[in-house]
Coordinates of N, CA and C in Angstrom, one line a residue:
Chain A
G3 N 17.9 -0.2 1.5 CA 16.6 -0.3 0.8 C 16.0 1.1 0.6
E4 N 15.0 1.1 -0.2 CA 14.3 2.5 -0.5 C 13.7 3.1 0.8
N5 N 13.8 4.4 0.9 CA 13.2 5.2 1.9 C 12.4 6.3 1.3
V6 N 11.1 6.4 1.6 CA 10.2 7.4 1.0 C 9.6 8.2 2.2
E7 N 9.9 9.5 2.1 CA 9.4 10.5 3.0 C 8.2 11.3 2.5
Q8 N 7.2 11.6 3.3 CA 6.0 12.2 2.7 C 5.6 13.4 3.6
H9 N 5.2 14.5 3.1 CA 4.8 15.6 3.9 C 3.7 16.4 3.1
P10 N 2.8 17.0 3.8 CA 2.7 17.0 5.2 C 2.0 15.7 5.8
S11 N 1.9 15.6 7.1 CA 1.2 14.4 7.6 C -0.3 14.7 7.7
T12 N -0.6 16.0 7.9 CA -2.0 16.4 7.8 C -2.2 17.7 6.9
L13 N -3.3 17.8 6.3 CA -3.5 18.9 5.4 C -5.0 19.2 5.4
S14 N -5.3 20.5 5.7 CA -6.8 20.9 5.6 C -6.9 22.0 4.6
V15 N -7.8 21.9 3.7 CA -8.1 22.9 2.6 C -9.5 23.2 2.6
Q16 N -9.9 24.4 2.1 CA -11.3 24.7 1.8 C -11.7 24.1 0.5
E17 N -13.0 23.7 0.5 CA -13.6 23.1 -0.7 C -13.3 24.1 -1.9
G18 N -12.8 23.5 -3.0 CA -12.5 24.3 -4.2 C -11.1 24.8 -4.3
D19 N -10.3 24.7 -3.1 CA -8.9 25.1 -3.2 C -8.1 23.8 -3.7
S20 N -6.8 24.2 -3.9 CA -5.9 23.0 -4.3 C -5.2 22.4 -3.2
A21 N -4.8 21.2 -3.3 CA -4.0 20.5 -2.2 C -2.7 19.9 -3.0
V22 N -1.5 20.1 -2.3 CA -0.3 19.5 -2.8 C 0.3 18.7 -1.7
I23 N 0.7 17.4 -2.1 CA 1.4 16.5 -1.1 C 2.7 16.2 -1.8
K24 N 3.8 16.1 -1.0 CA 5.1 16.0 -1.5 C 5.8 14.8 -1.0
C25 N 6.6 14.1 -1.8 CA 7.4 12.9 -1.4 C 8.7 12.9 -1.9
T26 N 9.6 12.4 -1.1 CA 11.0 12.2 -1.6 C 11.4 10.8 -1.5
Y27 N 12.3 10.3 -2.3 CA 12.7 8.9 -2.3 C 14.2 8.9 -2.3
S28 N 14.8 7.7 -1.9 CA 16.3 7.7 -1.8 C 17.0 6.9 -2.8
D29 N 16.3 5.9 -3.4 CA 17.0 4.9 -4.3 C 16.8 5.5 -5.8
S30 N 17.9 5.8 -6.3 CA 17.8 6.4 -7.7 C 17.4 5.3 -8.7
A31 N 17.4 4.0 -8.3 CA 17.0 3.0 -9.3 C 15.4 2.9 -9.3
S32 N 14.7 3.5 -8.4 CA 13.2 3.4 -8.4 C 12.7 4.0 -9.7
N33 N 11.7 3.4 -10.3 CA 11.3 3.8 -11.6 C 9.7 3.9 -11.7
Y34 N 9.1 3.7 -10.6 CA 7.7 3.6 -10.7 C 7.1 4.3 -9.4
F35 N 6.2 5.3 -9.5 CA 5.7 6.1 -8.4 C 4.2 6.1 -8.4
P36 N 3.6 5.3 -7.7 CA 2.0 5.4 -7.6 C 1.6 6.2 -6.3
W37 N 0.4 6.7 -6.4 CA -0.3 7.3 -5.3 C -1.5 6.5 -5.1
Y38 N -1.8 6.2 -3.7 CA -3.0 5.5 -3.3 C -3.8 6.4 -2.4
K39 N -5.1 6.1 -2.4 CA -6.1 6.9 -1.6 C -6.7 5.9 -0.8
Q40 N -6.8 6.2 0.5 CA -7.5 5.3 1.5 C -8.5 6.1 2.2
E41 N -9.8 5.8 2.0 CA -10.9 6.4 2.7 C -11.0 5.6 4.1
L42 N -11.6 6.3 5.0 CA -11.7 5.8 6.4 C -12.4 4.4 6.4
G43 N -11.6 3.4 7.0 CA -12.1 2.1 7.1 C -12.1 1.2 5.8
K44 N -11.5 1.8 4.8 CA -11.5 1.1 3.5 C -10.0 0.7 3.1
R45 N -10.0 0.0 2.0 CA -8.7 -0.5 1.5 C -8.1 0.6 0.7
P46 N -6.7 0.7 0.6 CA -6.1 1.6 -0.3 C -6.4 1.3 -1.8
Q47 N -6.5 2.3 -2.6 CA -6.8 2.1 -4.0 C -6.0 3.1 -4.8
L48 N -5.4 2.6 -5.9 CA -4.5 3.5 -6.8 C -5.4 4.5 -7.4
I49 N -4.8 5.8 -7.4 CA -5.6 6.9 -8.1 C -4.8 7.4 -9.2
I50 N -3.5 7.3 -9.2 CA -2.6 7.8 -10.3 C -1.2 7.2 -10.1
D51 N -0.5 7.1 -11.2 CA 0.9 6.6 -11.1 C 1.7 7.3 -12.2
I52 N 3.0 7.3 -12.0 CA 3.9 7.8 -13.0 C 5.2 7.0 -13.1
R53 N 5.7 6.9 -14.2 CA 7.0 6.2 -14.4 C 8.1 7.2 -14.6
S54 N 9.3 6.7 -14.4 CA 10.5 7.5 -14.4 C 10.8 8.2 -15.7
N55 N 10.2 7.8 -16.8 CA 10.5 8.4 -18.0 C 9.6 9.5 -18.4
V56 N 8.7 9.9 -17.4 CA 7.6 10.8 -17.6 C 7.8 11.9 -16.5
G57 N 7.6 13.2 -16.8 CA 7.8 14.3 -15.9 C 6.5 14.6 -15.2
E58 N 5.4 14.5 -15.9 CA 4.1 14.9 -15.4 C 2.9 14.0 -16.0
K59 N 1.9 13.8 -15.2 CA 0.7 13.1 -15.6 C -0.5 13.6 -15.0
K60 N -1.6 13.8 -15.8 CA -2.8 14.3 -15.4 C -4.0 13.4 -15.6
D61 N -4.9 13.4 -14.6 CA -6.1 12.7 -14.8 C -7.2 13.5 -14.1
Q62 N -7.9 14.3 -14.9 CA -9.0 15.1 -14.5 C -8.5 16.1 -13.5
R63 N -8.9 16.0 -12.2 CA -8.5 17.0 -11.2 C -7.2 16.6 -10.5
I64 N -6.6 15.5 -10.8 CA -5.4 15.1 -10.1 C -4.2 15.1 -11.1
A65 N -3.1 15.4 -10.6 CA -1.9 15.4 -11.4 C -0.7 15.0 -10.5
V66 N 0.3 14.4 -11.1 CA 1.5 14.0 -10.4 C 2.7 14.5 -11.2
T67 N 3.7 15.0 -10.6 CA 4.9 15.5 -11.1 C 6.1 14.8 -10.6
L68 N 7.1 14.6 -11.3 CA 8.3 13.8 -10.9 C 9.5 14.6 -11.3
N69 N 10.4 14.7 -10.3 CA 11.7 15.3 -10.5 C 12.8 14.3 -10.2
K70 N 13.3 13.6 -11.3 CA 14.3 12.5 -11.0 C 15.6 13.0 -10.5
T71 N 16.0 14.1 -10.9 CA 17.2 14.7 -10.4 C 17.2 15.0 -8.9
A72 N 16.1 15.5 -8.5 CA 16.0 15.9 -7.1 C 15.4 14.7 -6.3
K73 N 14.9 13.7 -7.0 CA 14.3 12.5 -6.4 C 13.1 12.9 -5.5
H74 N 12.2 13.7 -6.1 CA 11.0 14.0 -5.5 C 9.8 14.0 -6.4
F75 N 8.6 13.7 -5.9 CA 7.4 13.7 -6.7 C 6.2 14.2 -5.8
S76 N 5.3 14.8 -6.6 CA 4.2 15.4 -5.9 C 2.9 15.1 -6.4
L77 N 1.8 15.1 -5.6 CA 0.5 15.0 -6.0 C -0.2 16.3 -5.9
H78 N -1.0 16.6 -6.9 CA -1.7 17.9 -6.9 C -3.2 17.6 -7.2
I79 N -4.0 18.1 -6.3 CA -5.5 17.9 -6.5 C -6.1 19.3 -6.6
T80 N -6.8 19.6 -7.7 CA -7.4 20.9 -7.9 C -8.8 20.8 -7.6
E81 N -9.4 22.0 -7.4 CA -10.9 22.1 -7.1 C -11.3 21.0 -6.2
T82 N -10.7 21.0 -5.0 CA -11.1 19.9 -4.1 C -12.5 19.8 -3.7
Q83 N -12.9 18.6 -3.3 CA -14.3 18.3 -3.0 C -14.3 17.6 -1.7
P84 N -15.4 17.6 -0.9 CA -15.5 16.8 0.3 C -15.1 15.3 0.1
E85 N -15.5 14.7 -1.0 CA -15.2 13.3 -1.2 C -13.6 13.1 -1.4
D86 N -12.8 14.1 -1.6 CA -11.5 13.9 -1.7 C -10.8 13.7 -0.2
S87 N -11.6 14.0 0.8 CA -11.1 13.7 2.1 C -10.7 12.2 2.3
A88 N -9.5 12.0 2.6 CA -8.9 10.6 2.8 C -7.5 10.7 3.2
V89 N -6.9 9.6 3.4 CA -5.4 9.4 3.6 C -4.8 9.1 2.2
Y90 N -3.8 9.8 1.8 CA -3.1 9.7 0.6 C -1.7 9.1 0.8
F91 N -1.3 8.1 0.2 CA 0.0 7.5 0.3 C 0.8 7.6 -1.0
C92 N 2.0 8.0 -0.9 CA 2.9 7.9 -2.1 C 3.7 6.6 -1.9
A93 N 4.3 6.2 -3.0 CA 5.1 5.0 -2.9 C 6.1 5.1 -4.1
A94 N 7.1 4.3 -3.9 CA 8.2 4.1 -4.9 C 8.6 2.7 -5.0
S95 N 9.0 2.3 -6.2 CA 9.5 0.9 -6.4 C 10.3 0.7 -7.5
V96 N 11.1 -0.5 -7.3 CA 11.9 -1.0 -8.3 C 11.6 -2.4 -8.5
T97 N 11.5 -2.9 -9.7 CA 11.2 -4.3 -9.9 C 12.3 -5.2 -9.4
S98 N 11.9 -6.1 -8.5 CA 12.9 -7.1 -8.0 C 12.6 -8.5 -8.5
G99 N 13.3 -8.9 -9.4 CA 13.0 -10.2 -10.0 C 11.7 -10.0 -10.8
S100 N 10.7 -10.7 -10.5 CA 9.5 -10.6 -11.2 C 8.4 -9.9 -10.4
A101 N 8.8 -9.3 -9.2 CA 7.8 -8.6 -8.5 C 8.2 -7.2 -8.2
R102 N 7.2 -6.3 -8.0 CA 7.5 -4.9 -7.7 C 7.3 -4.8 -6.1
Q103 N 8.4 -4.3 -5.5 CA 8.3 -4.1 -4.0 C 8.1 -2.6 -3.8
L104 N 6.9 -2.3 -3.4 CA 6.6 -0.9 -3.1 C 7.0 -0.5 -1.8
T105 N 7.6 0.7 -1.6 CA 7.9 1.3 -0.3 C 6.9 2.5 -0.2
F106 N 6.2 2.5 0.8 CA 5.1 3.6 1.0 C 5.6 4.7 1.9
G107 N 5.2 5.9 1.6 CA 5.4 7.0 2.5 C 4.4 6.8 3.8
S108 N 4.6 7.7 4.7 CA 3.8 7.5 5.9 C 2.3 8.1 5.9
G109 N 2.0 8.7 4.8 CA 0.6 9.1 4.5 C 0.3 10.5 4.9
T110 N -0.7 11.1 4.2 CA -1.2 12.5 4.4 C -2.7 12.4 4.6
Q111 N -3.2 12.8 5.8 CA -4.5 12.9 6.0 C -5.1 14.2 5.5
L112 N -5.8 14.2 4.4 CA -6.3 15.4 3.7 C -7.8 15.6 4.2
T113 N -8.1 16.7 4.7 CA -9.5 17.1 5.0 C -9.9 18.3 4.1
V114 N -11.0 18.1 3.5 CA -11.5 19.2 2.7 C -12.8 19.8 3.4
L115 N -12.6 21.0 3.8 CA -13.6 21.7 4.6 C -14.7 22.4 3.8
P116 N -16.0 22.1 4.1 CA -17.1 22.6 3.2 C -17.2 24.2 3.4
Chain B
N11 N -16.3 -10.8 -10.2 CA -15.0 -11.2 -9.5 C -14.9 -10.5 -8.1
A12 N -14.5 -11.4 -7.1 CA -14.4 -10.8 -5.7 C -13.2 -10.0 -5.5
G13 N -12.1 -10.2 -6.4 CA -10.9 -9.5 -6.2 C -10.0 -10.2 -5.2
V14 N -9.6 -9.5 -4.1 CA -8.8 -10.0 -3.1 C -9.6 -10.1 -1.8
T15 N -9.7 -11.3 -1.3 CA -10.5 -11.6 -0.1 C -9.6 -12.1 1.0
Q16 N -9.7 -11.5 2.2 CA -8.9 -12.0 3.3 C -9.8 -12.2 4.5
T17 N -9.4 -13.2 5.3 CA -10.2 -13.5 6.5 C -9.2 -13.8 7.6
P18 N -9.5 -13.6 8.9 CA -10.7 -13.0 9.3 C -10.6 -11.5 9.2
K19 N -11.7 -10.8 9.4 CA -11.7 -9.3 9.3 C -11.2 -8.8 10.7
F20 N -11.6 -9.4 11.7 CA -11.2 -9.0 13.0 C -10.7 -10.2 13.9
Q21 N -9.7 -10.0 14.7 CA -9.2 -11.1 15.6 C -8.6 -10.5 16.8
V22 N -8.9 -11.1 17.9 CA -8.3 -10.7 19.2 C -7.6 -11.9 19.7
L23 N -6.2 -11.7 20.0 CA -5.4 -12.8 20.5 C -4.8 -12.5 21.8
K24 N -4.4 -13.5 22.6 CA -3.5 -13.2 23.8 C -2.2 -13.4 23.3
T25 N -1.2 -12.7 24.0 CA 0.2 -12.9 23.9 C 0.6 -14.4 23.9
G26 N 1.4 -14.8 22.9 CA 1.8 -16.2 22.7 C 0.9 -17.2 21.9
Q27 N -0.3 -16.7 21.7 CA -1.3 -17.5 20.8 C -0.8 -17.4 19.3
S28 N -1.2 -18.4 18.6 CA -0.9 -18.3 17.1 C -2.1 -18.2 16.3
M29 N -2.0 -17.8 15.1 CA -3.1 -17.6 14.1 C -2.6 -17.5 12.7
T30 N -3.5 -17.7 11.8 CA -3.2 -17.6 10.4 C -4.2 -16.7 9.7
L31 N -3.7 -15.7 9.0 CA -4.5 -14.8 8.1 C -4.6 -15.5 6.7
Q32 N -5.7 -15.6 6.2 CA -5.9 -16.2 4.9 C -6.1 -15.1 3.8
C33 N -5.6 -15.3 2.6 CA -5.8 -14.4 1.5 C -6.0 -15.2 0.3
A34 N -7.0 -14.8 -0.6 CA -7.1 -15.4 -1.8 C -7.5 -14.3 -2.9
Q35 N -7.1 -14.6 -4.1 CA -7.4 -13.6 -5.2 C -7.8 -14.4 -6.4
D36 N -8.8 -13.8 -7.1 CA -9.3 -14.4 -8.2 C -9.1 -13.7 -9.6
M37 N -8.0 -12.9 -9.6 CA -7.7 -12.1 -10.8 C -6.6 -12.8 -11.5
N38 N -6.1 -14.0 -11.2 CA -5.0 -14.7 -11.8 C -3.7 -13.8 -11.8
H39 N -3.5 -13.2 -10.7 CA -2.3 -12.5 -10.5 C -1.1 -13.4 -10.0
N40 N 0.1 -13.1 -10.5 CA 1.3 -13.8 -10.1 C 1.8 -13.4 -8.7
S41 N 1.8 -12.2 -8.4 CA 2.5 -11.7 -7.3 C 1.5 -11.4 -6.2
M42 N 1.8 -11.8 -4.9 CA 1.0 -11.4 -3.8 C 1.9 -10.9 -2.6
Y43 N 1.3 -10.2 -1.7 CA 1.9 -9.4 -0.7 C 1.2 -9.4 0.6
W44 N 1.9 -9.3 1.7 CA 1.3 -8.9 2.9 C 2.0 -7.7 3.5
Y45 N 1.1 -6.7 3.9 CA 1.5 -5.5 4.5 C 0.8 -5.3 5.8
R46 N 1.5 -4.6 6.7 CA 0.9 -4.2 7.9 C 0.8 -2.6 7.9
Q47 N -0.3 -2.1 8.5 CA -0.5 -0.7 8.6 C -0.7 -0.2 10.0
D48 N 0.2 0.6 10.4 CA 0.2 1.2 11.7 C 0.1 2.7 11.6
P49 N -0.5 3.4 12.6 CA -0.7 4.8 12.5 C 0.6 5.6 12.4
G50 N 0.6 6.5 11.4 CA 1.8 7.3 11.2 C 2.9 6.6 10.5
M51 N 2.8 5.3 10.1 CA 3.8 4.6 9.6 C 3.6 4.0 8.2
G52 N 2.4 4.4 7.6 CA 2.1 3.9 6.3 C 2.0 2.4 6.2
L53 N 2.2 1.9 5.1 CA 2.1 0.5 4.9 C 3.5 -0.2 4.7
R54 N 3.8 -1.2 5.5 CA 5.1 -1.8 5.4 C 5.0 -3.2 5.1
L55 N 5.9 -3.6 4.1 CA 5.8 -4.9 3.5 C 6.4 -6.0 4.5
I56 N 5.6 -7.0 4.7 CA 6.1 -8.1 5.6 C 6.7 -9.2 4.8
Y57 N 6.1 -9.8 3.9 CA 6.5 -10.8 3.0 C 5.8 -10.6 1.6
Y58 N 6.5 -11.2 0.6 CA 5.8 -11.1 -0.7 C 6.1 -12.5 -1.4
S59 N 5.4 -12.7 -2.4 CA 5.6 -13.9 -3.3 C 5.4 -13.5 -4.7
A60 N 6.6 -13.5 -5.4 CA 6.6 -13.1 -6.8 C 5.9 -14.0 -7.7
S61 N 5.8 -15.3 -7.4 CA 5.0 -16.3 -8.2 C 4.9 -17.5 -7.3
E62 N 4.0 -18.4 -7.8 CA 3.7 -19.6 -7.1 C 5.0 -20.4 -6.7
G63 N 5.1 -20.7 -5.5 CA 6.4 -21.5 -5.1 C 7.5 -20.7 -4.6
T64 N 7.3 -19.4 -4.6 CA 8.4 -18.5 -4.1 C 8.0 -17.5 -3.1
T65 N 8.6 -17.3 -2.0 CA 8.4 -16.2 -1.1 C 9.7 -15.5 -0.7
D66 N 9.5 -14.2 -0.3 CA 10.7 -13.5 0.1 C 10.3 -12.5 1.3
K67 N 11.3 -12.2 2.0 CA 11.1 -11.2 3.1 C 11.0 -9.8 2.6
G68 N 10.1 -9.1 3.4 CA 10.0 -7.7 3.1 C 10.7 -6.9 4.1
E69 N 10.2 -5.7 4.4 CA 10.8 -4.8 5.4 C 10.8 -5.3 6.8
V70 N 9.7 -5.9 7.2 CA 9.4 -6.3 8.6 C 8.9 -7.7 8.7
P71 N 9.8 -8.7 8.4 CA 9.3 -10.0 8.5 C 9.4 -10.8 9.9
N72 N 10.2 -10.2 10.8 CA 10.3 -10.9 12.0 C 9.0 -11.3 12.8
G73 N 8.9 -12.4 13.2 CA 7.6 -12.9 13.9 C 6.5 -13.4 13.0
Y74 N 6.8 -13.4 11.7 CA 5.8 -13.9 10.6 C 6.4 -15.0 9.8
N75 N 5.5 -15.9 9.3 CA 5.8 -16.8 8.3 C 4.7 -16.8 7.2
V76 N 5.0 -17.2 6.1 CA 4.0 -17.2 5.0 C 4.0 -18.5 4.2
S77 N 3.0 -18.7 3.5 CA 2.8 -19.9 2.6 C 2.1 -19.5 1.4
R78 N 2.7 -19.7 0.3 CA 2.0 -19.5 -1.1 C 1.5 -20.9 -1.4
L79 N 0.2 -21.1 -1.1 CA -0.4 -22.5 -1.2 C -0.6 -22.8 -2.7
N80 N -0.9 -21.9 -3.5 CA -1.1 -22.1 -4.9 C -1.1 -20.7 -5.5
K81 N -1.5 -20.6 -6.7 CA -1.5 -19.3 -7.4 C -2.4 -18.3 -6.7
R82 N -3.5 -18.8 -6.3 CA -4.6 -18.0 -5.7 C -4.4 -17.5 -4.3
E83 N -3.7 -18.4 -3.5 CA -3.8 -18.2 -2.0 C -2.4 -18.0 -1.4
F84 N -2.4 -17.0 -0.5 CA -1.2 -16.6 0.2 C -1.5 -16.3 1.7
S85 N -0.9 -17.2 2.6 CA -1.4 -17.1 4.0 C -0.2 -16.4 4.8
L86 N -0.6 -15.8 5.9 CA 0.3 -15.2 6.9 C 0.1 -15.8 8.2
R87 N 1.2 -16.3 8.8 CA 1.0 -16.9 10.1 C 1.9 -16.2 11.2
L88 N 1.2 -16.0 12.3 CA 1.9 -15.5 13.5 C 2.0 -16.8 14.4
E89 N 3.2 -17.1 14.7 CA 3.5 -18.4 15.5 C 3.2 -18.1 17.0
S90 N 3.7 -17.0 17.5 CA 3.6 -16.6 18.9 C 3.3 -15.1 18.9
A91 N 2.1 -14.7 18.9 CA 1.7 -13.3 18.8 C 2.2 -12.5 20.0
A92 N 2.6 -11.2 19.6 CA 3.1 -10.3 20.6 C 2.4 -9.0 20.4
P93 N 2.2 -8.2 21.5 CA 1.5 -6.9 21.4 C 2.0 -6.0 20.3
S94 N 3.2 -6.1 20.0 CA 3.8 -5.2 18.9 C 3.2 -5.7 17.5
Q95 N 2.5 -6.8 17.5 CA 1.9 -7.2 16.2 C 0.4 -6.7 16.0
T96 N 0.1 -6.0 17.0 CA -1.3 -5.4 16.9 C -1.3 -4.4 15.7
S97 N -2.1 -4.6 14.8 CA -2.0 -3.8 13.6 C -3.2 -4.1 12.7
V98 N -3.3 -3.5 11.5 CA -4.2 -3.8 10.5 C -3.4 -4.4 9.4
Y99 N -3.7 -5.6 8.9 CA -3.0 -6.4 7.9 C -3.7 -6.3 6.6
F100 N -3.0 -6.0 5.6 CA -3.6 -5.9 4.2 C -2.8 -7.1 3.3
C101 N -3.6 -7.8 2.6 CA -3.1 -8.7 1.6 C -3.3 -7.9 0.3
A102 N -2.4 -8.2 -0.7 CA -2.6 -7.5 -2.0 C -2.0 -8.4 -3.0
S103 N -2.4 -8.1 -4.2 CA -1.9 -8.9 -5.4 C -1.6 -7.9 -6.6
S104 N -0.8 -8.4 -7.5 CA -0.5 -7.6 -8.7 C -0.2 -8.6 -9.8
A105 N -0.5 -8.1 -11.0 CA -0.2 -8.9 -12.2 C 1.3 -8.7 -12.6
L106 N 1.8 -9.5 -13.4 CA 3.2 -9.2 -13.9 C 3.2 -8.2 -15.0
T107 N 2.9 -6.9 -14.6 CA 2.8 -5.9 -15.6 C 3.8 -4.8 -15.3
D108 N 4.0 -3.9 -16.2 CA 5.0 -2.8 -15.9 C 4.5 -1.9 -14.8
T109 N 3.2 -1.8 -14.7 CA 2.7 -0.8 -13.7 C 2.8 -1.3 -12.3
G110 N 2.5 -2.6 -12.2 CA 2.5 -3.2 -10.8 C 1.5 -2.7 -9.9
E111 N 0.3 -2.3 -10.4 CA -0.8 -1.8 -9.5 C -1.1 -2.9 -8.5
L112 N -1.2 -2.5 -7.2 CA -1.6 -3.4 -6.2 C -3.1 -3.3 -6.0
F113 N -3.8 -4.5 -5.9 CA -5.1 -4.6 -5.5 C -5.2 -5.2 -4.1
F114 N -5.7 -4.4 -3.2 CA -5.7 -4.7 -1.8 C -7.0 -5.5 -1.3
G115 N -6.9 -6.3 -0.3 CA -8.1 -6.9 0.3 C -8.6 -5.8 1.3
E116 N -9.7 -6.1 2.0 CA -10.4 -5.2 2.9 C -9.6 -5.0 4.2
G117 N -8.7 -5.8 4.5 CA -7.9 -5.6 5.7 C -8.4 -6.6 6.8
S118 N -7.5 -6.9 7.7 CA -7.8 -7.7 8.9 C -7.2 -7.0 10.1
R119 N -8.1 -6.6 11.1 CA -7.6 -5.9 12.3 C -7.3 -6.9 13.4
L120 N -6.0 -6.9 13.8 CA -5.6 -7.9 14.7 C -5.2 -7.2 16.0
T121 N -5.7 -7.5 17.1 CA -5.3 -7.0 18.5 C -4.7 -8.1 19.2
V122 N -3.5 -7.9 19.8 CA -2.9 -8.8 20.7 C -2.8 -8.3 22.1
L123 N -3.4 -8.9 23.0 CA -3.4 -8.5 24.3 C -2.3 -9.0 25.2

């Protein structure tokens, strides 16, 4: 099955700096790569995703890049703010039948210091 | 719309007891999932249901059973709880779309003593 590794497990940045979280995946058939944000005590929520036919996608201060050859993808957050503090999960999936089975990374605790 | 609703939010069990986690979604989604979340291990898929009437094992199915009661409801049952099943459980649903975005419930914190 798919295996997703995520680094770093914790990340502290000063407010206004950039943050980068990296993930690698093992299954070359994976074709969808979402990122979820989970605030303390809350449910995970999708913040951005990318498909395997796209190399980069941006949405305001967040961007995701994908390198299919190397099988890794990254989340970039610019101009970080205190409300960006949360746990971020990457994931990879292949459609199995009619359902997508997401395999998640182990998460990155991002702390934005004021 | 309430989205994905799961109950109970908190539960304490003794080893060997049984219980059922309930999940319902009102978004007319075809696919539903049960994940468990443990510190440092991310979210791991227990079981999923691609559509009404079908269920399949995920990464960590041992010790669990599921029922897709209808399109809206997907329950997770622990027949004989063990301390290793202490975790936060999330139900999720997704439409049959290319993106497959998961919509999660608020989570159920289960402690097995």
